[in-house]
Amino acid sequence: MITAKARAVDGPDKPFRAAEIQRRDLDSHDVLIEIKYAGICHSDIHTAHGEWGPVNYPLVPGHEIAGIVTDVGPEVTKYKVGDRVGVGCMVDSCGECENCRKGEEQYCLKGNVPTYAGVDKYGEPTQGGYSTHIVITENFVVRIPDNIALDAAAPLLCAGITTYSPLNHWGAGPGKKVAVVGMGGLGHMAVQIAHAMGAEVTVLSQSLKKKEDGLQLGADHYFATSNPETFEKLAGSFDLIINTVSAKIDMDAYFSLLTLDGTLVNVGAPGEPLSLNVMSLIGHRRSFAGSMIGGIQETQEMLDFCAKHNISPRIEVISADQIDEAYERVLASDVKYRFVIDASTM
């Protein structure tokens, strides 16, 4: 067994504490990764706080992981010691179902194995990236291009792929008008990616306080949703809307912004149900969809796309002792735009 230093939480209202966790010995196709950086995702907060259902505490969150390969199993062929690699939101799947065979492991019909708060094929609880090391099968590791810094790479493993996947699937590109709801960790990635894909990009944010950032990152337009005139002016404008916020919003108001056959895709995951009037969809053959992360192949494609187009998250690097403070600041929308933990401080 491999002992890793970590930060764990013992309950919904408990602070993070220093901990040691055991990583399994390497199986034939396993890779040992020394974690250099781990991003903080809103999903970490929802899970740590028990908002998405029962949690098997103690919990080590973190599914935006960037590091270096330090050892490999005897049958590993994809990676070698010294490689720069990443791990995202899942660490395994059945590999046999229709969706897995299509490279859509995130939608494994038997359920993928999440990087934390799950149970692996050995029957052990999975623990995430707020730690110094992780052991994972090589098929769920991705390669980080040389021109992406490891600290900036970490948020791409969730925020990057969570926005790239729907933009890619619904064909964001030249001639398409795309709106991004929310200018946070996910939103600021969606703006950059949609712009690089060639779409006309509009940010819909509660206020205009991040307008300058949005325009610098590639948005063509920026509107405040707190202004009722925004919904009147933009009615019927967008082919695709990516909703990145993890809170209840007036879905019918946002559906009104879609064109004929337009689609609103939810990637934010609120802790409570959303409500809608189906007439908002029927009137213009509009669609309401959801999207998770991408599969491993698409995640690698996203990293290569970001490297090619010089896309990078804006990050604030923190020490492991600052996780509780970082959670409070995320909930207060006081971060531009992603916290990344320096694992050397574990």
Short mmCIF file of C-alpha atoms in Angstrom, two decimals:
data_model
loop_
_atom_site.label_atom_id
_atom_site.label_comp_id
_atom_site.label_asym_id
_atom_site.label_seq_id
_atom_site.Cartn_x
_atom_site.Cartn_y
_atom_site.Cartn_z
CA MET A 1 0.00 0.00 0.00
CA ILE A 2 1.08 3.57 -0.67
CA THR A 3 0.51 6.19 2.03
CA ALA A 4 -0.57 9.61 0.74
CA LYS A 5 -0.97 12.82 2.67
CA ALA A 6 -4.37 14.40 2.18
CA ARG A 7 -7.05 16.78 3.38
CA ALA A 8 -10.27 15.08 4.51
CA VAL A 9 -13.65 16.21 5.81
CA ASP A 10 -15.60 14.21 8.40
CA GLY A 11 -19.12 15.57 7.89
CA PRO A 12 -21.30 18.21 6.23
CA ASP A 13 -20.44 20.90 8.78
CA LYS A 14 -16.89 19.83 9.58
CA PRO A 15 -13.69 21.66 8.60
CA PHE A 16 -10.98 20.00 6.54
CA ARG A 17 -8.19 18.30 8.46
CA ALA A 18 -4.83 16.79 7.65
CA ALA A 19 -5.07 13.05 7.01
CA GLU A 20 -3.24 10.05 5.64
CA ILE A 21 -4.93 7.72 3.17
CA GLN A 22 -3.85 4.43 1.66
CA ARG A 23 -3.57 4.01 -2.09
CA ARG A 24 -3.58 0.47 -3.44
CA ASP A 25 -0.48 -1.30 -4.69
CA LEU A 26 -0.12 -1.06 -8.45
CA ASP A 27 -2.07 -3.61 -10.45
CA SER A 28 -0.78 -4.63 -13.88
CA HIS A 29 -2.36 -1.67 -15.72
CA ASP A 30 -2.15 0.90 -12.92
CA VAL A 31 -0.27 4.19 -12.85
CA LEU A 32 1.00 5.94 -9.72
CA ILE A 33 0.71 9.71 -10.02
CA GLU A 34 2.35 12.24 -7.75
CA ILE A 35 -0.28 14.96 -7.62
CA LYS A 36 1.10 18.45 -8.09
CA TYR A 37 -2.16 20.44 -8.22
CA ALA A 38 -5.84 19.82 -7.57
CA GLY A 39 -8.63 22.19 -8.58
CA ILE A 40 -11.61 23.00 -6.37
CA CYS A 41 -14.91 22.36 -8.14
CA HIS A 42 -18.40 23.32 -6.95
CA SER A 43 -19.15 19.58 -7.06
CA ASP A 44 -16.58 19.12 -4.30
CA ILE A 45 -18.53 21.53 -2.13
CA HIS A 46 -21.93 19.96 -2.86
CA THR A 47 -20.53 16.53 -2.00
CA ALA A 48 -18.56 17.57 1.08
CA HIS A 49 -21.68 19.27 2.41
CA GLY A 50 -23.82 16.20 1.75
CA GLU A 51 -26.13 18.10 -0.62
CA TRP A 52 -26.28 15.39 -3.29
CA GLY A 53 -27.13 12.51 -0.99
CA PRO A 54 -25.48 10.36 1.69
CA VAL A 55 -21.68 10.50 1.84
CA ASN A 56 -19.33 7.91 3.28
CA TYR A 57 -17.13 10.13 5.45
CA PRO A 58 -14.27 10.76 5.92
CA LEU A 59 -14.11 12.17 2.40
CA VAL A 60 -11.16 13.41 0.34
CA PRO A 61 -12.67 15.39 -2.58
CA GLY A 62 -11.01 16.58 -5.77
CA HIS A 63 -11.47 15.53 -9.39
CA GLU A 64 -9.34 18.10 -11.17
CA ILE A 65 -5.93 16.47 -10.82
CA ALA A 66 -2.63 17.28 -12.52
CA GLY A 67 0.65 15.56 -11.73
CA ILE A 68 3.59 13.41 -12.76
CA VAL A 69 3.78 9.64 -13.28
CA THR A 70 6.17 8.17 -10.72
CA ASP A 71 5.58 4.43 -11.23
CA VAL A 72 3.70 2.11 -13.59
CA GLY A 73 2.38 -1.43 -13.49
CA PRO A 74 4.15 -4.17 -15.50
CA GLU A 75 1.66 -4.12 -18.39
CA VAL A 76 1.19 -0.35 -18.75
CA THR A 77 1.81 0.80 -22.33
CA LYS A 78 0.37 4.32 -22.50
CA TYR A 79 2.51 6.13 -19.92
CA LYS A 80 5.98 6.11 -18.47
CA VAL A 81 7.66 7.59 -15.42
CA GLY A 82 8.01 11.36 -15.80
CA ASP A 83 4.96 11.89 -18.01
CA ARG A 84 2.75 14.93 -17.29
CA VAL A 85 -0.77 13.59 -16.77
CA GLY A 86 -4.22 14.40 -15.51
CA VAL A 87 -7.19 12.67 -13.90
CA GLY A 88 -10.74 13.96 -14.09
CA CYS A 89 -14.09 13.07 -12.60
CA MET A 90 -14.00 9.29 -13.06
CA VAL A 91 -11.43 6.58 -12.51
CA ASP A 92 -13.08 3.51 -14.04
CA SER A 93 -16.16 2.10 -15.78
CA CYS A 94 -17.41 -1.31 -16.86
CA GLY A 95 -15.71 -0.96 -20.26
CA GLU A 96 -18.20 -3.36 -21.81
CA CYS A 97 -21.56 -1.62 -22.18
CA GLU A 98 -22.67 0.14 -25.35
CA ASN A 99 -21.80 3.57 -24.04
CA CYS A 100 -18.34 2.56 -22.84
CA ARG A 101 -17.59 0.95 -26.20
CA LYS A 102 -18.52 4.25 -27.87
CA GLY A 103 -16.01 6.13 -25.72
CA GLU A 104 -18.75 7.66 -23.57
CA GLU A 105 -17.55 6.16 -20.30
CA GLN A 106 -19.12 9.02 -18.37
CA TYR A 107 -22.50 7.51 -19.27
CA CYS A 108 -21.56 3.92 -18.41
CA LEU A 109 -24.80 1.95 -18.12
CA LYS A 110 -23.51 0.26 -14.97
CA GLY A 111 -22.33 3.60 -13.59
CA ASN A 112 -18.81 4.99 -13.87
CA VAL A 113 -16.59 4.99 -10.79
CA PRO A 114 -16.25 8.60 -9.59
CA THR A 115 -12.83 9.85 -8.51
CA TYR A 116 -14.16 10.37 -4.99
CA ALA A 117 -17.28 9.36 -3.03
CA GLY A 118 -17.56 6.16 -5.05
CA VAL A 119 -16.60 2.50 -4.70
CA ASP A 120 -13.95 0.96 -6.94
CA LYS A 121 -13.85 -2.55 -8.40
CA TYR A 122 -11.92 -3.73 -5.35
CA GLY A 123 -14.81 -2.69 -3.09
CA GLU A 124 -12.88 0.22 -1.60
CA PRO A 125 -14.16 3.82 -1.32
CA THR A 126 -12.56 6.19 -3.81
CA GLN A 127 -10.73 9.24 -2.49
CA GLY A 128 -9.87 12.21 -4.66
CA GLY A 129 -7.20 14.69 -5.50
CA TYR A 130 -6.83 16.70 -2.29
CA SER A 131 -3.87 14.41 -1.69
CA THR A 132 -0.28 13.81 -2.72
CA HIS A 133 -0.69 10.58 -4.72
CA ILE A 134 -3.30 8.58 -6.58
CA VAL A 135 -3.29 5.15 -8.23
CA ILE A 136 -5.47 4.70 -11.30
CA THR A 137 -5.81 2.41 -14.28
CA GLU A 138 -3.98 3.80 -17.30
CA ASN A 139 -7.16 3.94 -19.43
CA PHE A 140 -8.53 6.75 -17.25
CA VAL A 141 -5.41 8.91 -17.36
CA VAL A 142 -4.96 11.71 -19.91
CA ARG A 143 -1.80 13.38 -21.16
CA ILE A 144 -1.25 17.07 -20.42
CA PRO A 145 0.33 18.91 -23.38
CA ASP A 146 3.70 20.49 -22.69
CA ASN A 147 2.51 24.06 -23.25
CA ILE A 148 -0.15 23.87 -20.52
CA ALA A 149 1.21 24.54 -17.03
CA LEU A 150 0.23 21.86 -14.50
CA ASP A 151 -1.51 24.31 -12.16
CA ALA A 152 -3.61 25.66 -15.03
CA ALA A 153 -4.25 22.17 -16.37
CA ALA A 154 -6.04 20.97 -13.25
CA PRO A 155 -9.36 22.84 -13.77
CA LEU A 156 -9.50 21.68 -17.38
CA LEU A 157 -10.13 18.13 -16.11
CA CYS A 158 -13.62 19.15 -14.96
CA ALA A 159 -14.48 22.75 -15.83
CA GLY A 160 -12.82 22.43 -19.23
CA ILE A 161 -14.38 19.16 -20.33
CA THR A 162 -17.78 19.93 -18.76
CA THR A 163 -18.12 22.91 -21.08
CA TYR A 164 -16.21 21.56 -24.09
CA SER A 165 -18.38 18.43 -24.34
CA PRO A 166 -21.79 20.14 -24.86
CA LEU A 167 -20.29 22.83 -27.07
CA ASN A 168 -18.76 20.08 -29.19
CA HIS A 169 -21.86 17.85 -29.15
CA TRP A 170 -24.32 20.61 -30.10
CA GLY A 171 -22.04 22.01 -32.79
CA ALA A 172 -20.92 25.40 -31.52
CA GLY A 173 -18.99 27.00 -34.36
CA PRO A 174 -19.07 29.60 -37.12
CA GLY A 175 -22.58 30.92 -37.74
CA LYS A 176 -23.86 29.78 -34.33
CA LYS A 177 -24.93 32.15 -31.57
CA VAL A 178 -24.03 30.76 -28.16
CA ALA A 179 -24.96 32.20 -24.78
CA VAL A 180 -23.18 31.29 -21.55
CA VAL A 181 -25.18 31.71 -18.35
CA GLY A 182 -22.86 32.51 -15.46
CA MET A 183 -19.33 33.87 -15.50
CA GLY A 184 -17.70 31.62 -12.94
CA GLY A 185 -15.38 28.62 -13.01
CA LEU A 186 -17.36 26.83 -15.71
CA GLY A 187 -18.59 29.93 -17.49
CA HIS A 188 -15.20 31.52 -18.06
CA MET A 189 -14.06 28.27 -19.69
CA ALA A 190 -17.19 28.02 -21.86
CA VAL A 191 -16.59 31.54 -23.17
CA GLN A 192 -13.02 30.76 -24.24
CA ILE A 193 -13.87 27.42 -25.81
CA ALA A 194 -16.95 28.63 -27.70
CA HIS A 195 -14.97 31.60 -29.01
CA ALA A 196 -12.14 29.35 -30.17
CA MET A 197 -14.69 27.14 -31.93
CA GLY A 198 -15.79 30.16 -33.93
CA ALA A 199 -19.19 30.88 -32.40
CA GLU A 200 -20.60 34.32 -31.61
CA VAL A 201 -20.55 34.34 -27.80
CA THR A 202 -22.75 36.22 -25.35
CA VAL A 203 -22.38 36.13 -21.57
CA LEU A 204 -25.53 36.34 -19.44
CA SER A 205 -24.50 37.22 -15.90
CA GLN A 206 -26.36 38.67 -12.92
CA SER A 207 -24.39 41.91 -13.15
CA LEU A 208 -21.84 43.61 -15.36
CA LYS A 209 -19.00 43.46 -12.81
CA LYS A 210 -17.14 40.79 -14.79
CA LYS A 211 -17.88 42.30 -18.20
CA GLU A 212 -14.30 43.37 -18.88
CA ASP A 213 -13.05 39.86 -18.11
CA GLY A 214 -15.72 38.29 -20.30
CA LEU A 215 -14.84 40.42 -23.29
CA GLN A 216 -11.11 39.77 -22.80
CA LEU A 217 -11.75 36.02 -22.74
CA GLY A 218 -13.58 36.13 -26.06
CA ALA A 219 -17.19 37.13 -25.49
CA ASP A 220 -18.70 39.31 -28.20
CA HIS A 221 -21.51 40.59 -25.97
CA TYR A 222 -22.23 40.77 -22.25
CA PHE A 223 -25.60 41.38 -20.59
CA ALA A 224 -26.88 41.62 -17.02
CA THR A 225 -29.77 39.25 -16.33
CA SER A 226 -30.84 41.44 -13.40
CA ASN A 227 -32.04 43.92 -16.03
CA PRO A 228 -35.50 42.83 -17.31
CA GLU A 229 -34.79 44.54 -20.63
CA THR A 230 -32.12 41.92 -21.34
CA PHE A 231 -34.75 39.22 -21.85
CA GLU A 232 -36.85 41.48 -24.07
CA LYS A 233 -33.91 42.53 -26.21
CA LEU A 234 -32.47 39.03 -26.65
CA ALA A 235 -35.72 37.09 -27.16
CA GLY A 236 -35.29 34.35 -29.78
CA SER A 237 -31.56 35.05 -30.25
CA PHE A 238 -29.54 31.94 -29.43
CA ASP A 239 -28.98 28.59 -31.09
CA LEU A 240 -27.39 27.20 -27.93
CA ILE A 241 -27.38 28.27 -24.30
CA ILE A 242 -24.96 26.69 -21.82
CA ASN A 243 -26.25 27.15 -18.26
CA THR A 244 -23.32 26.84 -15.87
CA VAL A 245 -24.92 28.03 -12.63
CA SER A 246 -25.62 25.62 -9.78
CA ALA A 247 -28.70 27.45 -8.52
CA LYS A 248 -32.40 27.80 -9.29
CA ILE A 249 -33.12 30.26 -12.09
CA ASP A 250 -36.24 31.19 -14.05
CA MET A 251 -35.92 28.52 -16.76
CA ASP A 252 -38.85 29.84 -18.79
CA ALA A 253 -37.21 33.25 -19.08
CA TYR A 254 -34.06 31.65 -20.48
CA PHE A 255 -36.01 29.36 -22.84
CA SER A 256 -37.50 32.53 -24.37
CA LEU A 257 -34.01 33.47 -25.55
CA LEU A 258 -33.71 30.39 -27.79
CA THR A 259 -34.29 30.42 -31.52
CA LEU A 260 -36.48 27.94 -33.35
CA ASP A 261 -34.92 24.53 -32.62
CA GLY A 262 -32.55 26.10 -30.09
CA THR A 263 -31.25 24.11 -27.12
CA LEU A 264 -30.53 25.04 -23.52
CA VAL A 265 -28.05 22.67 -21.90
CA ASN A 266 -27.64 22.48 -18.14
CA VAL A 267 -24.14 21.70 -16.93
CA GLY A 268 -24.56 23.34 -13.54
CA ALA A 269 -26.14 20.94 -11.04
CA PRO A 270 -28.34 22.70 -8.45
CA GLY A 271 -28.96 20.95 -5.17
CA GLU A 272 -32.73 21.38 -5.59
CA PRO A 273 -35.13 20.66 -8.50
CA LEU A 274 -35.78 23.18 -11.26
CA SER A 275 -39.30 23.94 -12.49
CA LEU A 276 -40.46 24.89 -15.95
CA ASN A 277 -43.54 25.43 -18.08
CA VAL A 278 -43.42 22.99 -20.98
CA MET A 279 -45.18 25.55 -23.17
CA SER A 280 -41.89 27.47 -23.16
CA LEU A 281 -40.42 24.57 -25.15
CA ILE A 282 -43.38 23.61 -27.32
CA GLY A 283 -43.82 27.06 -28.85
CA HIS A 284 -40.62 27.08 -30.87
CA ARG A 285 -39.60 23.40 -30.85
CA ARG A 286 -36.98 24.21 -28.28
CA SER A 287 -35.01 21.60 -26.36
CA PHE A 288 -33.88 21.38 -22.74
CA ALA A 289 -30.91 19.08 -22.22
CA GLY A 290 -28.26 18.10 -19.72
CA SER A 291 -24.62 17.19 -20.14
CA MET A 292 -21.95 15.74 -17.89
CA ILE A 293 -18.23 15.56 -18.50
CA GLY A 294 -16.83 13.92 -21.63
CA GLY A 295 -15.34 10.49 -22.16
CA ILE A 296 -11.60 9.91 -21.88
CA GLN A 297 -10.99 10.33 -25.62
CA GLU A 298 -12.97 13.59 -25.70
CA THR A 299 -11.14 14.82 -22.60
CA GLN A 300 -7.82 14.30 -24.35
CA GLU A 301 -9.25 16.06 -27.40
CA MET A 302 -10.24 18.99 -25.17
CA LEU A 303 -6.75 19.27 -23.68
CA ASP A 304 -5.18 19.24 -27.13
CA PHE A 305 -7.72 21.85 -28.32
CA CYS A 306 -6.89 24.11 -25.35
CA ALA A 307 -3.17 23.70 -26.03
CA LYS A 308 -3.64 24.59 -29.71
CA HIS A 309 -5.73 27.69 -28.97
CA ASN A 310 -3.81 28.81 -25.85
CA ILE A 311 -6.92 28.42 -23.67
CA SER A 312 -6.23 28.49 -19.95
CA PRO A 313 -8.35 28.93 -16.83
CA ARG A 314 -7.72 31.90 -14.62
CA ILE A 315 -6.64 30.46 -11.31
CA GLU A 316 -5.72 31.35 -7.75
CA VAL A 317 -3.27 28.87 -6.25
CA ILE A 318 -3.81 28.19 -2.54
CA SER A 319 -2.29 26.00 0.17
CA ALA A 320 -4.09 22.98 1.63
CA ASP A 321 -4.75 24.96 4.82
CA GLN A 322 -6.92 27.40 2.85
CA ILE A 323 -9.52 24.92 1.56
CA ASP A 324 -12.27 25.92 4.02
CA GLU A 325 -11.76 29.60 3.21
CA ALA A 326 -11.77 28.80 -0.50
CA TYR A 327 -15.12 26.97 -0.16
CA GLU A 328 -16.62 30.03 1.54
CA ARG A 329 -15.32 32.28 -1.21
CA VAL A 330 -16.66 30.02 -3.98
CA LEU A 331 -20.12 30.15 -2.39
CA ALA A 332 -19.81 33.94 -2.22
CA SER A 333 -18.70 34.10 -5.89
CA ASP A 334 -15.44 35.61 -4.68
CA VAL A 335 -12.96 33.91 -6.98
CA LYS A 336 -11.65 34.67 -10.46
CA TYR A 337 -12.14 31.97 -11.49
CA ARG A 338 -10.86 28.71 -10.06
CA PHE A 339 -9.02 27.77 -6.90
CA VAL A 340 -6.17 25.29 -7.33
CA ILE A 341 -4.53 23.57 -4.37
CA ASP A 342 -0.74 23.20 -4.35
CA ALA A 343 -0.40 19.55 -3.32
CA SER A 344 3.11 20.13 -1.97
CA THR A 345 1.42 21.89 0.98
CA MET A 346 -0.49 18.76 2.04
#
